[in-house]
Tab-separated table of C-alpha atoms in Angstrom:
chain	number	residue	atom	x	y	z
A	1	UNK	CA	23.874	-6.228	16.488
A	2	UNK	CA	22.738	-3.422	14.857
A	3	UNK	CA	22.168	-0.133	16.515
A	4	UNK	CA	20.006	3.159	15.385
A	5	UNK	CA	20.372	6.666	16.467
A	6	UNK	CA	17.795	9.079	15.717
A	7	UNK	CA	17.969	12.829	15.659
A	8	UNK	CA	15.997	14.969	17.095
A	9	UNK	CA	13.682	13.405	19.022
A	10	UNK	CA	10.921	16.208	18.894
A	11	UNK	CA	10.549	18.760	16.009
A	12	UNK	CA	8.643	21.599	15.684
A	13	UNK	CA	7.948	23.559	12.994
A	14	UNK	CA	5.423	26.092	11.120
A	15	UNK	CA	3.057	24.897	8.189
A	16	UNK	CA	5.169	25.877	4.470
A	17	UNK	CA	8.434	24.851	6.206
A	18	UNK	CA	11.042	21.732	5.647
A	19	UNK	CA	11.780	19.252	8.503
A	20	UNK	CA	14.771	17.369	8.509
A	21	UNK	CA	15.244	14.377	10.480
A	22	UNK	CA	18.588	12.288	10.997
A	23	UNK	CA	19.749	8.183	11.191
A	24	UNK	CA	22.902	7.131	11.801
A	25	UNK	CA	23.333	3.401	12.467
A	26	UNK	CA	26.192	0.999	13.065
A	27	UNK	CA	26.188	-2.015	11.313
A	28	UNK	CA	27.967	-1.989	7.525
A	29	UNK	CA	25.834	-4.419	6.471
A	30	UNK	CA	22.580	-2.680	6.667
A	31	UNK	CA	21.247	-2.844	3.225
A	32	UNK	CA	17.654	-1.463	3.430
A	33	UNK	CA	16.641	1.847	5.097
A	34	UNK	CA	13.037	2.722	5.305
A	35	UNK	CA	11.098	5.485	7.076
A	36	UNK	CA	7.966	4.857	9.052
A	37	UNK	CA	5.671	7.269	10.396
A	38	UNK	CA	2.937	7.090	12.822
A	39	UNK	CA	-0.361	8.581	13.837
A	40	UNK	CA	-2.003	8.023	17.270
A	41	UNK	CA	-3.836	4.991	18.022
A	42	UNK	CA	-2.496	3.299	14.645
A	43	UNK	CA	0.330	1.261	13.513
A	44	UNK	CA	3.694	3.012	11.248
A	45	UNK	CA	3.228	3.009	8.109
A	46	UNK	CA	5.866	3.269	5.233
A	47	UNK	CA	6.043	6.751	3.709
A	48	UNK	CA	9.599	5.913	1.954
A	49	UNK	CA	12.431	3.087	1.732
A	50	UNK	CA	15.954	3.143	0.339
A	51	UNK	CA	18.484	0.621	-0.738
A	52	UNK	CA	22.023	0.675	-0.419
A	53	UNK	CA	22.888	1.024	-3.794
A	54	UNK	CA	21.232	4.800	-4.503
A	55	UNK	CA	22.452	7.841	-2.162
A	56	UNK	CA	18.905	9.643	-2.547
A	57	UNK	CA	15.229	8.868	-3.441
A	58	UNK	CA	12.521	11.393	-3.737
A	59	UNK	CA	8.626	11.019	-3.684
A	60	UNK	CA	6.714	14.111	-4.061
A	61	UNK	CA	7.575	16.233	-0.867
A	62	UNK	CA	9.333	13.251	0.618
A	63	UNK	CA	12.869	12.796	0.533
A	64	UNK	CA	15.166	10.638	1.300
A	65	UNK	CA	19.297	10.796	1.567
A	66	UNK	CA	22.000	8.273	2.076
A	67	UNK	CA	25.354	7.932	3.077
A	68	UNK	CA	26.817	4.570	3.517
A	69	UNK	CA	30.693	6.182	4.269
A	70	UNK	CA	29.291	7.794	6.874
A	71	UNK	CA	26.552	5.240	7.973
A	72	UNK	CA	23.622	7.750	8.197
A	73	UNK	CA	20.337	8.718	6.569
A	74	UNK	CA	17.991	11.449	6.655
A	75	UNK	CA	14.232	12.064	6.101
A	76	UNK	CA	13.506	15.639	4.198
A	77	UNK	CA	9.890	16.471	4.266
A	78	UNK	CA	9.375	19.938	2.481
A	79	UNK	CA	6.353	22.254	2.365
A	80	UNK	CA	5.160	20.630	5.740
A	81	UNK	CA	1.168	20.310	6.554
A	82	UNK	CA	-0.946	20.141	9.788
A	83	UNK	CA	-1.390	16.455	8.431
A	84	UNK	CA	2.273	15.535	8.036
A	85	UNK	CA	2.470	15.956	11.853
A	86	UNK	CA	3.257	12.414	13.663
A	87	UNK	CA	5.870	10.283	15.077
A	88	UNK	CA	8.647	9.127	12.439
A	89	UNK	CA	10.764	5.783	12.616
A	90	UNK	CA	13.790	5.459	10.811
A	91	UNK	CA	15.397	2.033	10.571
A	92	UNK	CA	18.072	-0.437	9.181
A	93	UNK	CA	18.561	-3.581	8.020
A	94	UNK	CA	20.354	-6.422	6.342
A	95	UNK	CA	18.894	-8.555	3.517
A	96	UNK	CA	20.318	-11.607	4.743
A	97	UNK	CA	20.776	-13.213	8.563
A	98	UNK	CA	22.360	-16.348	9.774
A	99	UNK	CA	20.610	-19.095	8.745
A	100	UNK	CA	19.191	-17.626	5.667
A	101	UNK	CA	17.395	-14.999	4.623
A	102	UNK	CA	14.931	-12.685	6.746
A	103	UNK	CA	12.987	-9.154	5.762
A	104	UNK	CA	10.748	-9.233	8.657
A	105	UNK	CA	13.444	-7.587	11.407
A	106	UNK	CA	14.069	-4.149	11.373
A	107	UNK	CA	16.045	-1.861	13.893
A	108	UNK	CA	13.884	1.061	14.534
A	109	UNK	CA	15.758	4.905	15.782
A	110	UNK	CA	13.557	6.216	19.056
A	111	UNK	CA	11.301	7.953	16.898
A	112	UNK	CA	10.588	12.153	16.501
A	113	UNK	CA	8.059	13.333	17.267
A	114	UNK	CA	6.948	16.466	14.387
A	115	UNK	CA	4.670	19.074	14.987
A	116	UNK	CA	3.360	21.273	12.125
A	117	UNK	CA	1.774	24.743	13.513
A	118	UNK	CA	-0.544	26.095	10.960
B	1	UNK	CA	-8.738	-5.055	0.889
B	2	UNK	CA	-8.687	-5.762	4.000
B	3	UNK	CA	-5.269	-4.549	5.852
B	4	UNK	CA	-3.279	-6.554	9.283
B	5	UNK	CA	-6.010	-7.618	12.240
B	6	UNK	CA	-4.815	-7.239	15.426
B	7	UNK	CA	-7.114	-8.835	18.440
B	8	UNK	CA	-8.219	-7.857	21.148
B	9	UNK	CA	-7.093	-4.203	20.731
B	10	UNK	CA	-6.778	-3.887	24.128
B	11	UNK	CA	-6.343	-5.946	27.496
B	12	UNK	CA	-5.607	-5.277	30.996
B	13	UNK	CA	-4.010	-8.508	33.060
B	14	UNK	CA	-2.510	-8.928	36.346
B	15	UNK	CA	1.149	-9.977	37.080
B	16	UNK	CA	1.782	-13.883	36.973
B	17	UNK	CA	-0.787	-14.069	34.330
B	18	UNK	CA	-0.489	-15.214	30.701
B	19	UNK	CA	-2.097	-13.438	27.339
B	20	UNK	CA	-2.439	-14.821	23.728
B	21	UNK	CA	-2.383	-12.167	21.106
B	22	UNK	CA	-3.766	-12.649	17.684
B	23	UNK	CA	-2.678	-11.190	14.178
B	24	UNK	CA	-4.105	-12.377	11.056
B	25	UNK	CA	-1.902	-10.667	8.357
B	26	UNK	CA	-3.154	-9.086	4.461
B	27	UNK	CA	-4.550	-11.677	2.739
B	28	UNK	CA	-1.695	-13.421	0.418
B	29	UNK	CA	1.452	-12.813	3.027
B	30	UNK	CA	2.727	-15.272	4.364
B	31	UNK	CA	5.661	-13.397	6.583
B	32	UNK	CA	4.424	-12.133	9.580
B	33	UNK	CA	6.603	-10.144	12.687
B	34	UNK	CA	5.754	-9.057	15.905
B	35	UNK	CA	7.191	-6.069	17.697
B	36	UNK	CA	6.875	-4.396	21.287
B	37	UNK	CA	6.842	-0.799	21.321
B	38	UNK	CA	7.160	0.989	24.355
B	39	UNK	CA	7.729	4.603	25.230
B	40	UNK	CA	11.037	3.666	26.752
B	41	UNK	CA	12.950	1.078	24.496
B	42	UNK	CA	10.784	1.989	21.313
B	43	UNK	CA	10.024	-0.396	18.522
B	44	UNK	CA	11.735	-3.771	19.415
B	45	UNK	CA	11.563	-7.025	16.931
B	46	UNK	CA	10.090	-10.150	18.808
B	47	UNK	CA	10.397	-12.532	16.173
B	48	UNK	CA	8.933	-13.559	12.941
B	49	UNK	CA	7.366	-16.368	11.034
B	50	UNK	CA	6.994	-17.554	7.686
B	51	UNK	CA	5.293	-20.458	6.356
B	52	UNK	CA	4.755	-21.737	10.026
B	53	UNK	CA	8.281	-21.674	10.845
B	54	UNK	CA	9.889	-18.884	13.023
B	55	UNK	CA	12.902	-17.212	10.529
B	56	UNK	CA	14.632	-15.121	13.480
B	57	UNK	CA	13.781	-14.030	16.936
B	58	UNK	CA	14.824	-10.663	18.947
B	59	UNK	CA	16.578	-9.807	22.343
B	60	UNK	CA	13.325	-11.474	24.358
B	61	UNK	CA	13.248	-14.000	27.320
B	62	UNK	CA	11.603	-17.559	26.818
B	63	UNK	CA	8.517	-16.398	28.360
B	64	UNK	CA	7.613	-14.878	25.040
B	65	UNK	CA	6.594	-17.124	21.937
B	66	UNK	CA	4.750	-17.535	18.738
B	67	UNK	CA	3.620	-19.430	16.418
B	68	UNK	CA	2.234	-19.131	12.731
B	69	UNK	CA	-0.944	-21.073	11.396
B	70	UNK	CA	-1.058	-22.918	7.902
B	71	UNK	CA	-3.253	-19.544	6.932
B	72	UNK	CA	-0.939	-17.703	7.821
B	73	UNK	CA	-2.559	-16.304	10.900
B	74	UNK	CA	-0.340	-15.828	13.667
B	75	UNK	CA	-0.247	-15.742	17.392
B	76	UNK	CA	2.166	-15.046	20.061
B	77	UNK	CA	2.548	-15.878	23.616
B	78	UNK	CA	3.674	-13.977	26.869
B	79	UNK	CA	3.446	-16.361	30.020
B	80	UNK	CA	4.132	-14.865	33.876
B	81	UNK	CA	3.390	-11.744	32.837
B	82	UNK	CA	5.515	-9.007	34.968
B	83	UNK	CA	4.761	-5.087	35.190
B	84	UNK	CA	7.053	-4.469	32.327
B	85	UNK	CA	5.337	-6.130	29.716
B	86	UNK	CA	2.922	-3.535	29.657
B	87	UNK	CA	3.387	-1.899	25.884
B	88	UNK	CA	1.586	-1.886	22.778
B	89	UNK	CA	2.320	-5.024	20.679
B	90	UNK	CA	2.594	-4.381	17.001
B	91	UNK	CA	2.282	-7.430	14.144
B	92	UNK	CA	3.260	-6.806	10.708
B	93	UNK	CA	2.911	-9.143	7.211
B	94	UNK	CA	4.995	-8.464	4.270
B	95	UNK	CA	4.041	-9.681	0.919
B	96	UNK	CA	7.952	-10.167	0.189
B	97	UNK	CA	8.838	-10.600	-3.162
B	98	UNK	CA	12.790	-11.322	-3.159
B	99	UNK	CA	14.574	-8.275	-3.502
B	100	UNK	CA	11.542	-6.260	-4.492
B	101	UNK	CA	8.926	-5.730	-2.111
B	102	UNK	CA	9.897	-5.217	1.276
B	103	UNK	CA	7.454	-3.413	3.170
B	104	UNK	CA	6.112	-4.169	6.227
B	105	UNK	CA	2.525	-3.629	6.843
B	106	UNK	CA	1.349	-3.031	10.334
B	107	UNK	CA	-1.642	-3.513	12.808
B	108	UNK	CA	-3.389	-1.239	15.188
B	109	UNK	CA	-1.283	-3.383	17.579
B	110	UNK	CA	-2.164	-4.848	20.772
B	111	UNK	CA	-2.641	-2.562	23.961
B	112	UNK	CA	-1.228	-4.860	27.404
B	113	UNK	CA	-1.731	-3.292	30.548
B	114	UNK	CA	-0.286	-5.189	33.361
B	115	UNK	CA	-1.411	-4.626	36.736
């Protein structure tokens, strides 16, 4: 099955600057890549998705990169806030299972953990 | 509009026990998943259900189960509880338009405590 690695696992960094954080995952037929993030004492939430047929997608300070050669994906979050701090999911997955079709299952990374210092 | 209900929030139960969680998902969704998340293994998919019928199911022993309502409203199962169940348990709808809409929409999620 699939597999997702997540880099780094806690990130720390000073309001104004850009946090990067990294996927890789292990199944080529991962088609759908979105990013989740987290607040205490709620459920993730999607901040920002990508497909397997565009190698970036951008929403306001939120970023999003793709490489299917290399089978990894990374979050870019510039001009960080106090607010922006939380614990961010990637994950992977197919459109399509045995059996038929399924969008509910997603392979989650281990999470980061980011920090913004004002 | 009202977003994923999760009850009871939270629950504290002893080993050998059993617990019924509830999840009644955004009104017009009819997929709905359930995850555990613990600090150790993370987010991990249980299973999930649409229109009453469960689509695919995770890495989890029999002991855990579901099921989905005509409503949509789902519940899932955890009999003999052991101290490892303890996590929160997250449940998620998705208004899934083929090839369009694919977000998942999460609860507050489920706190277990097993003593």
């Amino acid at each position: 099955g699939e597999n997702v690695e997540q880099h780094p696992s806690t990130l720390s960094v000073q309001e104004g600057d850009s946090a990067v954080i990294k996927c890789t995952y292990s199944d080529s037929a991962s088609n759908y890549f979105p990013w989740y993030k987290q607040e205490l004492g709620k459920g993730p939430q999607l901040i920002i998705d990508i497909r397997s047929n565009v190698g970036e997608k951008k929403d306001q300070r939120i970023a999003v990169t793709l490489n299917k050669t290399a089978k990894h994906f990374s979050l870019h979050i510039t001009e960080t806030q106090p607010e922006d701090s939380a614990v961010y999911f990637c994950a992977a997955s197919p459109v399509f299972y045995a059996g038929g079709t399924s969008y509910g299952k997603l392979t989650f990374g281990q999470g980061t953990i980011l920090t913004v210092h004002p | 509009k009202a977003g994923v209900t999760q009850t009871p929030r939270y629950l504290i139960k002893t080993r050998g026990q059993q617990v019924t969680l509830s999840c009644s998902p955004i009104s017009g969704h009819r997929s709905v998943s359930w995850y555990q998340q613990t600090p150790g293994q993370g987010l991990q998919f249980l299973f999930e259900y649409f229109s009453e019928t469960q689509r695919n199911k995770g890495n989890f022993p029999g002991r855990f189960s579901g099921r989905q309502f005509s409503n949509s409203r789902s519940e899932m199962n955890v009999s003999t509880l052991e101290l490892g169940d303890s996590a929160l348990y997250l449940c998620a709808s998705s208004l899934e338009r083929v090839l369009i809409d694919r977000e998942l929409f999460f609860g507050e999620g489920s706190r277990l405590t097993v003593l």
